[in-house]
Amino acid sequence: MPTPSPLDLFHPVFKDWFVREMGHPTEIQALSWPLIAEGKHILMSAPTGSGKTLSAFLWALQRLATNRYLIGTTRVLYISPLKALGNDIARNLTTPLSQLGKDFAEAGGTMPTIRVATRNGD
C-alpha cells in the first residue's frame, strides 16, 4: 500500500496548485503539514529555500479559503528574524494567493480576500 502524501491533507484546489507550481513537498513540508493539520504548534528550522514559507502558511491559507476559520478571528503569526526576510515572505505569498483565487474561480467557487501584511519595529 503506497504511503499517503502530506498533500492528501489539502483541499483539491490547493493540492492541484501545489503539484502544478511546486511539484513534490520538500522534507520540511512533508514533516510539518501533518503536525500543523493536527493543530500542533511547531518550530521549524531549515535552510533557505527549503519551503518553510509554504510549510508555515499553506495550511492556514487553505483553512481561510475554505471557510474553516471564522473570518475576522484568525491570526497567523510568523516570526522572521530580519525585516528584509519578512518582506520577502509577503511577496512569496502574494503570487500563490492570486493563483489560488483564480483556481477556485475556475472550479466554480470563490476564495475570500486574504491580505498579506508585515510589521516591524523599525
mmCIF file of C-alpha atoms in Angstrom:
data_model
loop_
_atom_site.group_PDB
_atom_site.id
_atom_site.type_symbol
_atom_site.label_atom_id
_atom_site.label_comp_id
_atom_site.label_asym_id
_atom_site.label_seq_id
_atom_site.Cartn_x
_atom_site.Cartn_y
_atom_site.Cartn_z
ATOM 1 C CA MET A 1 0.000 0.000 0.000
ATOM 2 C CA PRO A 2 1.522 3.376 -1.003
ATOM 3 C CA THR A 3 2.425 5.869 1.690
ATOM 4 C CA PRO A 4 -0.080 8.737 1.761
ATOM 5 C CA SER A 5 1.237 12.105 0.621
ATOM 6 C CA PRO A 6 1.025 15.052 3.016
ATOM 7 C CA LEU A 7 -0.686 16.816 0.096
ATOM 8 C CA ASP A 8 -3.654 14.484 0.617
ATOM 9 C CA LEU A 9 -4.455 16.606 3.690
ATOM 10 C CA PHE A 10 -5.266 19.603 1.484
ATOM 11 C CA HIS A 11 -8.360 20.704 -0.419
ATOM 12 C CA PRO A 12 -8.112 19.505 -4.057
ATOM 13 C CA VAL A 13 -7.612 23.049 -5.410
ATOM 14 C CA PHE A 14 -4.659 23.566 -3.062
ATOM 15 C CA LYS A 15 -3.228 20.136 -3.784
ATOM 16 C CA ASP A 16 -3.513 20.601 -7.556
ATOM 17 C CA TRP A 17 -1.990 24.098 -7.359
ATOM 18 C CA PHE A 18 0.942 22.843 -5.300
ATOM 19 C CA VAL A 19 1.693 19.934 -7.627
ATOM 20 C CA ARG A 20 1.430 22.198 -10.686
ATOM 21 C CA GLU A 21 3.564 25.026 -9.274
ATOM 22 C CA MET A 22 5.942 23.288 -6.867
ATOM 23 C CA GLY A 23 5.989 19.590 -7.713
ATOM 24 C CA HIS A 24 6.583 17.486 -4.624
ATOM 25 C CA PRO A 25 6.715 18.623 -0.999
ATOM 26 C CA THR A 26 10.130 19.288 0.450
ATOM 27 C CA GLU A 27 11.263 17.395 3.535
ATOM 28 C CA ILE A 28 10.258 20.213 5.905
ATOM 29 C CA GLN A 29 6.812 20.422 4.284
ATOM 30 C CA ALA A 30 6.257 16.667 4.478
ATOM 31 C CA LEU A 31 7.264 16.671 8.155
ATOM 32 C CA SER A 32 5.374 19.793 9.220
ATOM 33 C CA TRP A 33 1.994 19.603 7.450
ATOM 34 C CA PRO A 34 0.656 16.536 9.290
ATOM 35 C CA LEU A 35 1.548 18.165 12.623
ATOM 36 C CA ILE A 36 0.018 21.500 11.624
ATOM 37 C CA ALA A 37 -3.117 19.705 10.390
ATOM 38 C CA GLU A 38 -3.444 18.166 13.864
ATOM 39 C CA GLY A 39 -3.413 21.672 15.353
ATOM 40 C CA LYS A 40 0.016 21.338 16.899
ATOM 41 C CA HIS A 41 2.396 24.239 17.326
ATOM 42 C CA ILE A 42 5.769 23.621 15.748
ATOM 43 C CA LEU A 43 9.149 25.302 15.496
ATOM 44 C CA MET A 44 10.821 24.810 12.123
ATOM 45 C CA SER A 45 14.460 25.246 11.338
ATOM 46 C CA ALA A 46 15.640 24.515 7.819
ATOM 47 C CA PRO A 47 17.929 26.075 5.226
ATOM 48 C CA THR A 48 16.904 28.958 2.979
ATOM 49 C CA GLY A 49 14.925 27.720 0.001
ATOM 50 C CA SER A 50 13.677 24.569 1.731
ATOM 51 C CA GLY A 51 9.986 25.506 1.627
ATOM 52 C CA LYS A 52 9.484 26.914 5.126
ATOM 53 C CA THR A 53 7.191 29.741 3.966
ATOM 54 C CA LEU A 54 4.656 27.370 2.408
ATOM 55 C CA SER A 55 5.184 24.944 5.286
ATOM 56 C CA ALA A 56 4.079 27.657 7.667
ATOM 57 C CA PHE A 57 1.325 29.284 5.641
ATOM 58 C CA LEU A 58 -0.296 26.888 3.178
ATOM 59 C CA TRP A 59 -2.431 25.061 5.747
ATOM 60 C CA ALA A 60 -3.695 28.329 7.251
ATOM 61 C CA LEU A 61 -4.421 29.778 3.794
ATOM 62 C CA GLN A 62 -6.389 26.676 2.917
ATOM 63 C CA ARG A 63 -8.409 26.900 6.135
ATOM 64 C CA LEU A 64 -9.198 30.552 5.416
ATOM 65 C CA ALA A 65 -10.045 29.893 1.759
ATOM 66 C CA THR A 66 -12.408 27.039 2.576
ATOM 67 C CA ASN A 67 -14.110 28.901 5.439
ATOM 68 C CA ARG A 68 -12.765 26.553 8.093
ATOM 69 C CA TYR A 69 -11.768 29.575 10.181
ATOM 70 C CA LEU A 70 -14.154 32.308 11.189
ATOM 71 C CA ILE A 71 -13.351 35.426 9.196
ATOM 72 C CA GLY A 72 -12.083 38.214 11.426
ATOM 73 C CA THR A 73 -10.946 35.912 14.228
ATOM 74 C CA THR A 74 -7.968 34.112 12.757
ATOM 75 C CA ARG A 75 -4.426 35.267 13.252
ATOM 76 C CA VAL A 76 -1.365 33.612 11.836
ATOM 77 C CA LEU A 77 1.864 34.680 13.495
ATOM 78 C CA TYR A 78 5.078 34.079 11.615
ATOM 79 C CA ILE A 79 8.170 35.492 13.256
ATOM 80 C CA SER A 80 11.033 36.386 10.965
ATOM 81 C CA PRO A 81 14.396 37.428 12.356
ATOM 82 C CA LEU A 82 15.046 40.002 9.631
ATOM 83 C CA LYS A 83 12.980 42.887 8.249
ATOM 84 C CA ALA A 84 14.015 42.097 4.661
ATOM 85 C CA LEU A 85 13.073 38.448 5.109
ATOM 86 C CA GLY A 86 9.612 39.464 6.293
ATOM 87 C CA ASN A 87 9.131 41.468 3.102
ATOM 88 C CA ASP A 88 10.325 38.501 1.018
ATOM 89 C CA ILE A 89 7.771 36.278 2.735
ATOM 90 C CA ALA A 90 4.983 38.759 1.969
ATOM 91 C CA ARG A 91 5.974 38.789 -1.707
ATOM 92 C CA ASN A 92 6.217 34.987 -1.731
ATOM 93 C CA LEU A 93 2.615 34.705 -0.511
ATOM 94 C CA THR A 94 1.083 37.229 -2.900
ATOM 95 C CA THR A 95 1.587 35.116 -6.042
ATOM 96 C CA PRO A 96 0.166 31.859 -4.607
ATOM 97 C CA LEU A 97 -2.867 33.727 -3.252
ATOM 98 C CA SER A 98 -3.538 35.241 -6.662
ATOM 99 C CA GLN A 99 -3.108 31.893 -8.426
ATOM 100 C CA LEU A 100 -5.259 30.033 -5.908
ATOM 101 C CA GLY A 101 -8.018 32.633 -6.236
ATOM 102 C CA LYS A 102 -8.079 32.021 -9.994
ATOM 103 C CA ASP A 103 -8.046 28.246 -9.462
ATOM 104 C CA PHE A 104 -11.019 28.453 -7.085
ATOM 105 C CA ALA A 105 -12.897 30.566 -9.626
ATOM 106 C CA GLU A 106 -12.170 28.035 -12.396
ATOM 107 C CA ALA A 107 -13.501 25.294 -10.105
ATOM 108 C CA GLY A 108 -16.743 27.266 -9.687
ATOM 109 C CA GLY A 109 -16.010 28.618 -6.230
ATOM 110 C CA THR A 110 -14.777 31.791 -4.651
ATOM 111 C CA MET A 111 -11.990 32.391 -2.234
ATOM 112 C CA PRO A 112 -12.337 35.124 0.377
ATOM 113 C CA THR A 113 -9.985 38.065 0.174
ATOM 114 C CA ILE A 114 -6.853 37.267 2.151
ATOM 115 C CA ARG A 115 -4.417 40.101 2.732
ATOM 116 C CA VAL A 116 -0.732 39.838 3.449
ATOM 117 C CA ALA A 117 0.860 42.487 5.662
ATOM 118 C CA THR A 118 4.121 42.925 7.505
ATOM 119 C CA ARG A 119 5.039 44.865 10.571
ATOM 120 C CA ASN A 120 8.425 45.620 12.025
ATOM 121 C CA GLY A 121 9.841 47.501 14.928
ATOM 122 C CA ASP A 122 11.943 49.888 12.826
#
